[in-house]
GROMACS .gro file of N, CA, C and O in nm:
model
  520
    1UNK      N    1  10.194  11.522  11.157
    1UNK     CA    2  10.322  11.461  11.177
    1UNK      C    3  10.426  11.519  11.081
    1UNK      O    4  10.471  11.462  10.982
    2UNK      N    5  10.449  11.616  11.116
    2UNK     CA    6  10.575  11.723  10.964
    2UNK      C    7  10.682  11.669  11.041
    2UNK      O    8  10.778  11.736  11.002
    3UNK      N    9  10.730  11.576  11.137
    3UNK     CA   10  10.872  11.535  11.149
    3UNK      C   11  10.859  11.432  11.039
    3UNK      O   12  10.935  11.423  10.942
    4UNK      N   13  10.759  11.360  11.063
    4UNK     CA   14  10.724  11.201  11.019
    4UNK      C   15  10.816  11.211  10.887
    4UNK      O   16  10.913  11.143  10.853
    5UNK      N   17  10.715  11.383  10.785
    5UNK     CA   18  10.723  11.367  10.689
    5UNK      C   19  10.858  11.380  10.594
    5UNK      O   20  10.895  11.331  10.488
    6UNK      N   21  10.930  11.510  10.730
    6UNK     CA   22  11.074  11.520  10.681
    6UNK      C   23  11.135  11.410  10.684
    6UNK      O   24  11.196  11.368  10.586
    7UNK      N   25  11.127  11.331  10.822
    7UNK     CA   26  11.251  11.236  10.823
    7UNK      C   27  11.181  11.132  10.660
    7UNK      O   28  11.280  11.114  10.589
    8UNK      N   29  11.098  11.089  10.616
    8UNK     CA   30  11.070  11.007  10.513
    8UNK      C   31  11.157  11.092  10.367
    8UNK      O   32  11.232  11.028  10.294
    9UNK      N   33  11.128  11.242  10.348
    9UNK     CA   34  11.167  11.294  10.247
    9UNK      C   35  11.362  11.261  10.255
    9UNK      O   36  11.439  11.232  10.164
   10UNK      N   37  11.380  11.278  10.369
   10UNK     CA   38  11.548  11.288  10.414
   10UNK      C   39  11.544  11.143  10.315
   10UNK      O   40  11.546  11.149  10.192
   11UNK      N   41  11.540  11.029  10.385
   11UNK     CA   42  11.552  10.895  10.341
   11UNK      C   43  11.529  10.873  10.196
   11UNK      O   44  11.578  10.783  10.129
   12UNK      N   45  11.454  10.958  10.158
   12UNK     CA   46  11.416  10.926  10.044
   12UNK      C   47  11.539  11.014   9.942
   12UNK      O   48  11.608  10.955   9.859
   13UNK      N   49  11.544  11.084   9.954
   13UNK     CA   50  11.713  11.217   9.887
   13UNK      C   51  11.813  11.086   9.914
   13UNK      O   52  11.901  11.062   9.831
   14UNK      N   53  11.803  11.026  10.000
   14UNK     CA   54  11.941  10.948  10.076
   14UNK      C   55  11.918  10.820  10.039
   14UNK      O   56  12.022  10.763  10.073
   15UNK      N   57  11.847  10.740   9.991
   15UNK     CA   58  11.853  10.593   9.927
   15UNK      C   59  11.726  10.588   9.779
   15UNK      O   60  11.666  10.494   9.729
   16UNK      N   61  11.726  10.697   9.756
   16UNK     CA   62  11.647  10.680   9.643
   16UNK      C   63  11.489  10.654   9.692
   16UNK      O   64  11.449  10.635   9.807
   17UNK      N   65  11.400  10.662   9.546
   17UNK     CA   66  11.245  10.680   9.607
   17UNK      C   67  11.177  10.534   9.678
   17UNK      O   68  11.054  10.529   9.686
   18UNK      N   69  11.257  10.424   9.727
   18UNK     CA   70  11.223  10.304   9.769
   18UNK      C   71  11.286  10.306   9.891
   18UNK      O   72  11.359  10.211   9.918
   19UNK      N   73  11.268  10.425   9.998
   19UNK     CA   74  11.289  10.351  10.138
   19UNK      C   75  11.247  10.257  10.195
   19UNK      O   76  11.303  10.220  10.298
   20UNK      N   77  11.137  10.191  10.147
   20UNK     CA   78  11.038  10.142  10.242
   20UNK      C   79  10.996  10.024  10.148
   20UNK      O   80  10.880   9.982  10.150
   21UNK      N   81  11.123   9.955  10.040
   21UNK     CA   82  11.109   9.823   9.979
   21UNK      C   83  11.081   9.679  10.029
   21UNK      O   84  11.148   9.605   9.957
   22UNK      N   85  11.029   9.625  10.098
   22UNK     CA   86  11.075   9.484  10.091
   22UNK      C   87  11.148   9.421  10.010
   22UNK      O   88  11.235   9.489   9.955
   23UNK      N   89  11.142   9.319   9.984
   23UNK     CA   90  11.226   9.212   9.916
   23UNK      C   91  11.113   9.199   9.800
   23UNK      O   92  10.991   9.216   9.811
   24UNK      N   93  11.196   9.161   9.675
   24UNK     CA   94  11.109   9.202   9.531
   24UNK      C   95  10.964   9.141   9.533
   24UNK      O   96  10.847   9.180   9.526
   25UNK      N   97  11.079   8.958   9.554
   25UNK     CA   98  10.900   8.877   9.549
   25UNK      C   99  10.799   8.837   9.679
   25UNK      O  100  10.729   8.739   9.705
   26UNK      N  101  10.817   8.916   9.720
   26UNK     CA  102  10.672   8.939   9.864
   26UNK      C  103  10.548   9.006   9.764
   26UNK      O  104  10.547   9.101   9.685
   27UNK      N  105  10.448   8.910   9.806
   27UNK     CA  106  10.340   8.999   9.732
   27UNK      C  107  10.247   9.032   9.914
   27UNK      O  108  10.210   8.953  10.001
   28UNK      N  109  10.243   9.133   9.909
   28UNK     CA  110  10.246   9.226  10.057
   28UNK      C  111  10.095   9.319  10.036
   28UNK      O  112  10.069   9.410   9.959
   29UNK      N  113  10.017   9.255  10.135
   29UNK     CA  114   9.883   9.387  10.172
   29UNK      C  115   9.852   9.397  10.266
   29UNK      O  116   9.938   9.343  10.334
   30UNK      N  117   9.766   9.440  10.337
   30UNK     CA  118   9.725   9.539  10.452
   30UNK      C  119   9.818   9.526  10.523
   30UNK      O  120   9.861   9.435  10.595
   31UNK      N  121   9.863   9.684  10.484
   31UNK     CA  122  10.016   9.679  10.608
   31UNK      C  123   9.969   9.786  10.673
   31UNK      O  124   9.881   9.855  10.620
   32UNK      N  125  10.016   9.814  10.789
   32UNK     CA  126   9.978   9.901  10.896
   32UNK      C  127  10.104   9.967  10.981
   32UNK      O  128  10.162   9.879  11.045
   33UNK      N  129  10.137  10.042  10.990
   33UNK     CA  130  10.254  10.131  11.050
   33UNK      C  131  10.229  10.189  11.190
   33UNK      O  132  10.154  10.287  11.189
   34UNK      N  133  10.271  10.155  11.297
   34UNK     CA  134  10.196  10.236  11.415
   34UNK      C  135  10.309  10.242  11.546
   34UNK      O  136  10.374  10.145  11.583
   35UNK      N  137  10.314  10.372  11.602
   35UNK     CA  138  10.446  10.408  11.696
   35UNK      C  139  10.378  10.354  11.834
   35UNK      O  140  10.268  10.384  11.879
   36UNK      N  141  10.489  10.252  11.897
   36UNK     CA  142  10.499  10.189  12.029
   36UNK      C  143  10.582  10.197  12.109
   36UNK      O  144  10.704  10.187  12.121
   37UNK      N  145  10.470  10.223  12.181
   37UNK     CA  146  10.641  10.259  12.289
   37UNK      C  147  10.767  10.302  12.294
   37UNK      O  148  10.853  10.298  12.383
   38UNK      N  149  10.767  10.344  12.187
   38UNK     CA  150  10.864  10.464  12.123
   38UNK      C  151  10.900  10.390  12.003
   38UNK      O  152  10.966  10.475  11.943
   39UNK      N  153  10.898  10.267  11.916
   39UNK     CA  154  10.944  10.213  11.855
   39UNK      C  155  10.826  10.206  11.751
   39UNK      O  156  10.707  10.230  11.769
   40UNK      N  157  10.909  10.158  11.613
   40UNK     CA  158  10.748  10.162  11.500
   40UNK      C  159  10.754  10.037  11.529
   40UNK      O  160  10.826   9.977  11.609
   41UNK      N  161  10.656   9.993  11.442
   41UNK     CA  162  10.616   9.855  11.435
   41UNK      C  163  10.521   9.882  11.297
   41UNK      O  164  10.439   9.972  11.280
   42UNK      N  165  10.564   9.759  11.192
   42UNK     CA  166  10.488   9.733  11.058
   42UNK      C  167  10.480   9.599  11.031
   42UNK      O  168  10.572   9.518  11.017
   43UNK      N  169  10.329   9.580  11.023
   43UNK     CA  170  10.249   9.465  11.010
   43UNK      C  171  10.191   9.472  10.849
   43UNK      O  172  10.154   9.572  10.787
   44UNK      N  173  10.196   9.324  10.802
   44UNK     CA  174  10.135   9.312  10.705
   44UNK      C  175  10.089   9.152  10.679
   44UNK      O  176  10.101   9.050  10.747
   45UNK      N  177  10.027   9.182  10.533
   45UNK     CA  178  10.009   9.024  10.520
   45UNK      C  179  10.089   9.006  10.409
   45UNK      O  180  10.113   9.084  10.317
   46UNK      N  181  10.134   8.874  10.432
   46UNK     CA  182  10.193   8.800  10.328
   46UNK      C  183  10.177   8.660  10.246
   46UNK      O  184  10.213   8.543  10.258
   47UNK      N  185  10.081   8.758  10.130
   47UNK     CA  186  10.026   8.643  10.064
   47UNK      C  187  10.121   8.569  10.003
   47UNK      O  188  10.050   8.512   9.920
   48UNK      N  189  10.218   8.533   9.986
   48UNK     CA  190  10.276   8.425   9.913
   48UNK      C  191  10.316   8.332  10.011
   48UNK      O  192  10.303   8.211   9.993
   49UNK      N  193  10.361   8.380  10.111
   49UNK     CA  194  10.408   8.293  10.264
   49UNK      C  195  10.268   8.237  10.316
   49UNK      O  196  10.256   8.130  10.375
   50UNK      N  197  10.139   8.344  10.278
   50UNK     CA  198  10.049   8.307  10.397
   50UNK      C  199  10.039   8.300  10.497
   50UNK      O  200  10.015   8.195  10.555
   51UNK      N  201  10.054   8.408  10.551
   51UNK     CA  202  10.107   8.426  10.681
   51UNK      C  203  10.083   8.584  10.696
   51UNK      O  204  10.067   8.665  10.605
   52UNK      N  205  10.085   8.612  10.868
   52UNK     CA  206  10.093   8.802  10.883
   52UNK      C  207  10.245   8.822  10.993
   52UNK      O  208  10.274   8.783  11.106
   53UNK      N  209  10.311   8.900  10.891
   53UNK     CA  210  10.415   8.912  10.952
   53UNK      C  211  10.442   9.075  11.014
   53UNK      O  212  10.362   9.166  10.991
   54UNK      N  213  10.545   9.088  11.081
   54UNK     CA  214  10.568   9.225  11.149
   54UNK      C  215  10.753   9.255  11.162
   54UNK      O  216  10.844   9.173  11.173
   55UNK      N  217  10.755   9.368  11.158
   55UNK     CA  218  10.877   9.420  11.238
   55UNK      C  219  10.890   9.537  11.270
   55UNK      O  220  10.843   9.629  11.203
   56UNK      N  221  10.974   9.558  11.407
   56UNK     CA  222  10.992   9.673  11.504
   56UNK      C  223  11.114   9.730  11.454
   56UNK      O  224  11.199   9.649  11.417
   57UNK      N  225  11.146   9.879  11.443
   57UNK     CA  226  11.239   9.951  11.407
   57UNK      C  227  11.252  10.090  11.504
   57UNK      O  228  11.157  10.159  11.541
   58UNK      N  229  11.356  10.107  11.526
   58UNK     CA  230  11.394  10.261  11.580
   58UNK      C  231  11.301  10.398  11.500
   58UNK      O  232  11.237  10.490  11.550
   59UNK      N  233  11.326  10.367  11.375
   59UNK     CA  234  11.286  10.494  11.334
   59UNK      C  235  11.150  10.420  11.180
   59UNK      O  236  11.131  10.304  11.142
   60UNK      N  237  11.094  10.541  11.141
   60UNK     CA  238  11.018  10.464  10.978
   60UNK      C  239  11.097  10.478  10.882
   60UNK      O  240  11.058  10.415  10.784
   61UNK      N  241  11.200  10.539  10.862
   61UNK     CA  242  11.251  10.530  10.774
   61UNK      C  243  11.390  10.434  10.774
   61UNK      O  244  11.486  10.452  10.698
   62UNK      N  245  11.381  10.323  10.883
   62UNK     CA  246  11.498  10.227  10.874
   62UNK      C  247  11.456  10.191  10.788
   62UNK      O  248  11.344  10.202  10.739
   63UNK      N  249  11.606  10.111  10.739
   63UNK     CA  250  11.618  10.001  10.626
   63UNK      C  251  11.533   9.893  10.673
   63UNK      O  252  11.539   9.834  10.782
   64UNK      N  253  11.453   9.874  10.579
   64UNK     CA  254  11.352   9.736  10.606
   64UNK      C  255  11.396   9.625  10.576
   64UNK      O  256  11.377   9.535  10.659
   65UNK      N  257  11.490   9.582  10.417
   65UNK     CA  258  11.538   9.491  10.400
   65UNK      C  259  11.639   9.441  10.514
   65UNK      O  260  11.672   9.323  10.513
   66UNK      N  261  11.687   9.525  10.610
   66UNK     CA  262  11.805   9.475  10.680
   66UNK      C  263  11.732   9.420  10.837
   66UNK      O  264  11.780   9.331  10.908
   67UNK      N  265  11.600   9.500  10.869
   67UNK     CA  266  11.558   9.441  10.967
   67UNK      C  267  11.451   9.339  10.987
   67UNK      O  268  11.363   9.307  10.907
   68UNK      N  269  11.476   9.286  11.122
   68UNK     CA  270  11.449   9.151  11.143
   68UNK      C  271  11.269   9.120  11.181
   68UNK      O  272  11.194   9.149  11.274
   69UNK      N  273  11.256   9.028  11.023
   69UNK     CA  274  11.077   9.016  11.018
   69UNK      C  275  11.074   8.894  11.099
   69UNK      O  276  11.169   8.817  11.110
   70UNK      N  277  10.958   8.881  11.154
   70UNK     CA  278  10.887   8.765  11.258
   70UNK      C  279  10.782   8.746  11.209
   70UNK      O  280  10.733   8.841  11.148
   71UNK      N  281  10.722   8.644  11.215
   71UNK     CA  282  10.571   8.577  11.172
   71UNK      C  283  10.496   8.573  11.283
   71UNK      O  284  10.535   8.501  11.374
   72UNK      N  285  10.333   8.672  11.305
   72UNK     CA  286  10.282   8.688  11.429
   72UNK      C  287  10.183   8.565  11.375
   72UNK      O  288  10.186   8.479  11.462
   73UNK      N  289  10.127   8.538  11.305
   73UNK     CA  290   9.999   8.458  11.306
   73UNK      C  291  10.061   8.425  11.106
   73UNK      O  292  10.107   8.491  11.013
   74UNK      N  293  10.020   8.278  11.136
   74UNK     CA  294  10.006   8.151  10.989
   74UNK      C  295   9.896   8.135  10.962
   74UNK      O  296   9.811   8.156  11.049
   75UNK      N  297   9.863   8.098  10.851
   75UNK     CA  298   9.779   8.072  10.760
   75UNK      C  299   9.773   7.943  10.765
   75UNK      O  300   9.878   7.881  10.752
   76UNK      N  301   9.641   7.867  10.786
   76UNK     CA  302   9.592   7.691  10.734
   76UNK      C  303   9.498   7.676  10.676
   76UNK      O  304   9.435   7.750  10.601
   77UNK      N  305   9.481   7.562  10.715
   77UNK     CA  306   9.329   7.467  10.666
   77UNK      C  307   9.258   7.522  10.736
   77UNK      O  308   9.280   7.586  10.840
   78UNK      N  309   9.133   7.491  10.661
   78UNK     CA  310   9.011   7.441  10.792
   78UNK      C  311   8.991   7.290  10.856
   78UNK      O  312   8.958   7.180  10.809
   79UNK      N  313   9.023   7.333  10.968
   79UNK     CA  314   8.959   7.223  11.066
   79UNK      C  315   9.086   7.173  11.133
   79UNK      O  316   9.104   7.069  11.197
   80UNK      N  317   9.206   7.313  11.090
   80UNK     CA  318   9.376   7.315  11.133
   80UNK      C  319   9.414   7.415  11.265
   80UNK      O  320   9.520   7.417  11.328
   81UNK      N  321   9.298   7.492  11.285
   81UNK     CA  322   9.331   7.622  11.360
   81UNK      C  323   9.329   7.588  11.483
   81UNK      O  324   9.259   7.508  11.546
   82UNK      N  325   9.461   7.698  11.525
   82UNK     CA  326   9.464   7.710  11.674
   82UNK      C  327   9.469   7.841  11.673
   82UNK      O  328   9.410   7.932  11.614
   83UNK      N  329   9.621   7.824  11.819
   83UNK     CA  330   9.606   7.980  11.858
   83UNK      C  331   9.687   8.073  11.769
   83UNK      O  332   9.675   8.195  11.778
   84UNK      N  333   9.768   8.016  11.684
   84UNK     CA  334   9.899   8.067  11.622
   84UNK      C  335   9.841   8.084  11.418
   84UNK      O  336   9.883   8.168  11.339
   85UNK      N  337   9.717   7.951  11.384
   85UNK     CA  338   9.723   7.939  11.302
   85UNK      C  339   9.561   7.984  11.243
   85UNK      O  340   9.480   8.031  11.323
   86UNK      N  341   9.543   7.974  11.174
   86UNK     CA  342   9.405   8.096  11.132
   86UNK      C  343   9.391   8.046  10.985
   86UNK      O  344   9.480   8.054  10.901
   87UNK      N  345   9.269   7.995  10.966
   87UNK     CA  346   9.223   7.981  10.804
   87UNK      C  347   9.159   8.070  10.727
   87UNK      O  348   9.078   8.145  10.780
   88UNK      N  349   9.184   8.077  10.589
   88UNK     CA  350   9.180   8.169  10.524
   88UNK      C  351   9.167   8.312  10.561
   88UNK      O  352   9.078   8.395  10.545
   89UNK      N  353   9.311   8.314  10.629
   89UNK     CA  354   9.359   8.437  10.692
   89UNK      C  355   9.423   8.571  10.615
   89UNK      O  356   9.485   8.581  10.509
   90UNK      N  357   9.390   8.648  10.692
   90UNK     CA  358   9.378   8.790  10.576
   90UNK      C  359   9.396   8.924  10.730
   90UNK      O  360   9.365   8.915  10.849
   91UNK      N  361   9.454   9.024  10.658
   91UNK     CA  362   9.475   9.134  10.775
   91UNK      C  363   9.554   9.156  10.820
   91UNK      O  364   9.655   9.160  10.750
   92UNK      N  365   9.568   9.185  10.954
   92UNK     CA  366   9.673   9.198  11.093
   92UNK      C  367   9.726   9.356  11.083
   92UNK      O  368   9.828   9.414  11.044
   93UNK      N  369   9.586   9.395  11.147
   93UNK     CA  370   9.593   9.579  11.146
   93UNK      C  371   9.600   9.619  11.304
   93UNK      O  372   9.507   9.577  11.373
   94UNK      N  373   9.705   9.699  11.370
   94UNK     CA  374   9.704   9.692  11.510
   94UNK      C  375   9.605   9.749  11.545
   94UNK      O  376   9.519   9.807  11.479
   95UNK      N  377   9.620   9.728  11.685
   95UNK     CA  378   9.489   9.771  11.728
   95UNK      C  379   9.544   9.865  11.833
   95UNK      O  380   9.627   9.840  11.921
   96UNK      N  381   9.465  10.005  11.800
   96UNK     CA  382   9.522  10.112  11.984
   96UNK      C  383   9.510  10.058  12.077
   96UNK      O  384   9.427   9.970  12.104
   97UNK      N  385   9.629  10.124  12.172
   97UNK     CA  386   9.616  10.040  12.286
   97UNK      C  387   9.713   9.913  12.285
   97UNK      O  388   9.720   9.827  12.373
   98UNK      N  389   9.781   9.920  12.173
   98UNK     CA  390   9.871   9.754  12.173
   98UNK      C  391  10.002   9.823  12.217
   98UNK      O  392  10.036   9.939  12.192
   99UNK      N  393  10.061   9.740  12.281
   99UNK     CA  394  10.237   9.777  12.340
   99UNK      C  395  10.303   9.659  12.261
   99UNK      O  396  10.268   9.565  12.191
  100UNK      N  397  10.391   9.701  12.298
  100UNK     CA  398  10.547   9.574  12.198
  100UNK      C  399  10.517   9.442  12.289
  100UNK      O  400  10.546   9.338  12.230
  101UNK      N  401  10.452   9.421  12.453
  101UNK     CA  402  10.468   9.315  12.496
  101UNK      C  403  10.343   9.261  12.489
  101UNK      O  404  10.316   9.158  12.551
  102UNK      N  405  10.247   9.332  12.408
  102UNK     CA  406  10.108   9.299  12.401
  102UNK      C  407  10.040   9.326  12.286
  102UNK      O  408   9.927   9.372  12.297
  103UNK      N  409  10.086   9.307  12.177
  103UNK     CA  410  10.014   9.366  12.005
  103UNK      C  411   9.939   9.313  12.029
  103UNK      O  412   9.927   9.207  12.091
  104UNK      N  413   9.844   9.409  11.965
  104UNK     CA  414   9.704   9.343  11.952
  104UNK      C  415   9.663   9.362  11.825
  104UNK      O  416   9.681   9.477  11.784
  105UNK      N  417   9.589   9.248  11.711
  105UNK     CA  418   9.570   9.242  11.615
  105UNK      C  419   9.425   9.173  11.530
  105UNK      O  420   9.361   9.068  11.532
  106UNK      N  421   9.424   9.287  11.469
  106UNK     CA  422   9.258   9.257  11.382
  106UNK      C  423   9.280   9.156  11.291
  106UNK      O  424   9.385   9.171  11.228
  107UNK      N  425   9.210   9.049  11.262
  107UNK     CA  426   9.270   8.938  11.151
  107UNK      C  427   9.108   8.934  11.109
  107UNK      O  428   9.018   8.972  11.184
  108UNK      N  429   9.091   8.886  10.986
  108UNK     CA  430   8.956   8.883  10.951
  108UNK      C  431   9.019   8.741  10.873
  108UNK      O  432   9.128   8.700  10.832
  109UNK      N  433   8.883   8.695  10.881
  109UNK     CA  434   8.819   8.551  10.814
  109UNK      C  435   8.668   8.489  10.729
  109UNK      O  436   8.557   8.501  10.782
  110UNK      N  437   8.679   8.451  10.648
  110UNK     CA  438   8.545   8.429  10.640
  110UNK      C  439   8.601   8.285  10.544
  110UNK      O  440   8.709   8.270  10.487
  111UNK      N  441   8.461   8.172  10.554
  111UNK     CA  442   8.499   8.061  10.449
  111UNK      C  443   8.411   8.085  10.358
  111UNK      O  444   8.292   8.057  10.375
  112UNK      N  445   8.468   8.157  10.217
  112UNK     CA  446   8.390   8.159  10.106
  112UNK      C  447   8.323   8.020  10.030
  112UNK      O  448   8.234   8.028   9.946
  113UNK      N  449   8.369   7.919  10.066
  113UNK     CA  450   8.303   7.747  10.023
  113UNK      C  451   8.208   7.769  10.122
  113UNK      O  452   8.116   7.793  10.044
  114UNK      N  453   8.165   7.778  10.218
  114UNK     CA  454   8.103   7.775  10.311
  114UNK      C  455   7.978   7.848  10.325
  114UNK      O  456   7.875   7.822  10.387
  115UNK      N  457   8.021   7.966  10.237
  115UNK     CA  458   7.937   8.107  10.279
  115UNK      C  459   7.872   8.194  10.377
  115UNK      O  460   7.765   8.254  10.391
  116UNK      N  461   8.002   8.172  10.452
  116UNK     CA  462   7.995   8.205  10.591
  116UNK      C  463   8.010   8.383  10.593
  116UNK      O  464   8.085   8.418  10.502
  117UNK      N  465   7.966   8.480  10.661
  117UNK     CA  466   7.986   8.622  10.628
  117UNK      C  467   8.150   8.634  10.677
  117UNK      O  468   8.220   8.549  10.732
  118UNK      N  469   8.175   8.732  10.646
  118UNK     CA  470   8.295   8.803  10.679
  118UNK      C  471   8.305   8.843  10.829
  118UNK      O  472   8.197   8.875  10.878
  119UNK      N  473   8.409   8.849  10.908
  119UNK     CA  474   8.419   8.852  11.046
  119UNK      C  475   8.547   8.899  11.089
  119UNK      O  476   8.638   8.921  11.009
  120UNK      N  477   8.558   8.913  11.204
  120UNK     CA  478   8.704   9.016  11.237
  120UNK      C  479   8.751   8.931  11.376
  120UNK      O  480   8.650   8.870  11.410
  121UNK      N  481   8.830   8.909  11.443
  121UNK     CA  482   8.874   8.833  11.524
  121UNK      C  483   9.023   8.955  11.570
  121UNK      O  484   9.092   9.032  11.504
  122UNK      N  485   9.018   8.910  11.732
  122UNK     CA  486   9.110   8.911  11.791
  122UNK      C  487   9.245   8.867  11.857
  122UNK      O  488   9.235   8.799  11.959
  123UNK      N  489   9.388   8.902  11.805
  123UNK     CA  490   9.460   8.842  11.830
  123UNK      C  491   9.561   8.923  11.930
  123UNK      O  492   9.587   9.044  11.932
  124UNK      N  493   9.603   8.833  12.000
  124UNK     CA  494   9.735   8.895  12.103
  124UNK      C  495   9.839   8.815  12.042
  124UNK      O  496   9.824   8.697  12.012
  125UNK      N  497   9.955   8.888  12.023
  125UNK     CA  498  10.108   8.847  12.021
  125UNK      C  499  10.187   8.911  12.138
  125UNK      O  500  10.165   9.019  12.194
  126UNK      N  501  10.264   8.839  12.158
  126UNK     CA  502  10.352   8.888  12.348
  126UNK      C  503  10.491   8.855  12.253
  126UNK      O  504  10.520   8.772  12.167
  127UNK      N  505  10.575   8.992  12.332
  127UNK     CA  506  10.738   8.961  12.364
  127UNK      C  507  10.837   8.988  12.218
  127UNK      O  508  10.947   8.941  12.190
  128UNK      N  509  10.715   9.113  12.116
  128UNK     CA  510  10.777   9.177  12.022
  128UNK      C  511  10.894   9.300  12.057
  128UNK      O  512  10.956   9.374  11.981
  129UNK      N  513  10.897   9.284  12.251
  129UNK     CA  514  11.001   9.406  12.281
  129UNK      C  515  11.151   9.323  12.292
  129UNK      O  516  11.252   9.367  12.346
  130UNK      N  517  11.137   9.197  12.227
  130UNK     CA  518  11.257   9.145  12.313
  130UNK      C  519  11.332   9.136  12.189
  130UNK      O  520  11.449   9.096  12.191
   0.00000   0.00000   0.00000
């Protein structure tokens, strides 16, 4: 990907070495970057929210602070979960094969009180093209 890499170096000459900042106090992991349908899309988790959030951009090197994050899947209890909400939730890595009207997403879980093993689960989110 040597466009990928120019257009990132461009951005980077052009707003300094933090194109790709969030907001200070997000404490932010497994993020995942992946081109849809012509559009990016970046997923992550957000441990302080608890929660896995995402957003779609024209290009990777848009301004992130300026575009618009959505919450695909929340974080609960146990014995709280549905379809939206997920306990001791962790992940949200796309999965090939996902479109903007159909992400598809790896979420892993396990209840460490429990000692239950570690496990990976499937999620659909619809209507990230709109």
């Amino acid at each position: 990907m040597p466009e990928l890499t120019a257009q990132v170096a461009r951005a980077v000459a052009a707003r300094g070495p933090y194109p790709l900042a969030m907001r200070v106090r997000d404490e932010l992991g497994e993020l995942c970057l992946r081109l849809l349908d012509g559009r990016w899309i970046l997923t992550w988790f957000n441990q302080g929210d608890y929660r896995i959030e995402g957003l779609v951009t024209d290009r990777p090197t848009a301004n992130l602070r300026t575009a618009r994050r959505r919450t695909l899947l929340w974080g609960t209890s146990w014995g709280n979960e549905d379809d939206t909400h997920v306990a001791q939730l962790y992940g949200g890595y796309v999965i090939p094969g996902s479109t903007l009207n159909g992400l598809h997403l790896s979420v892993s879980q396990w209840n460490t009180q429990a000692g239950w093993p570690y496990r990976v689960m499937q999620f659909r989110v619809r209507g990230l093209a709109l």
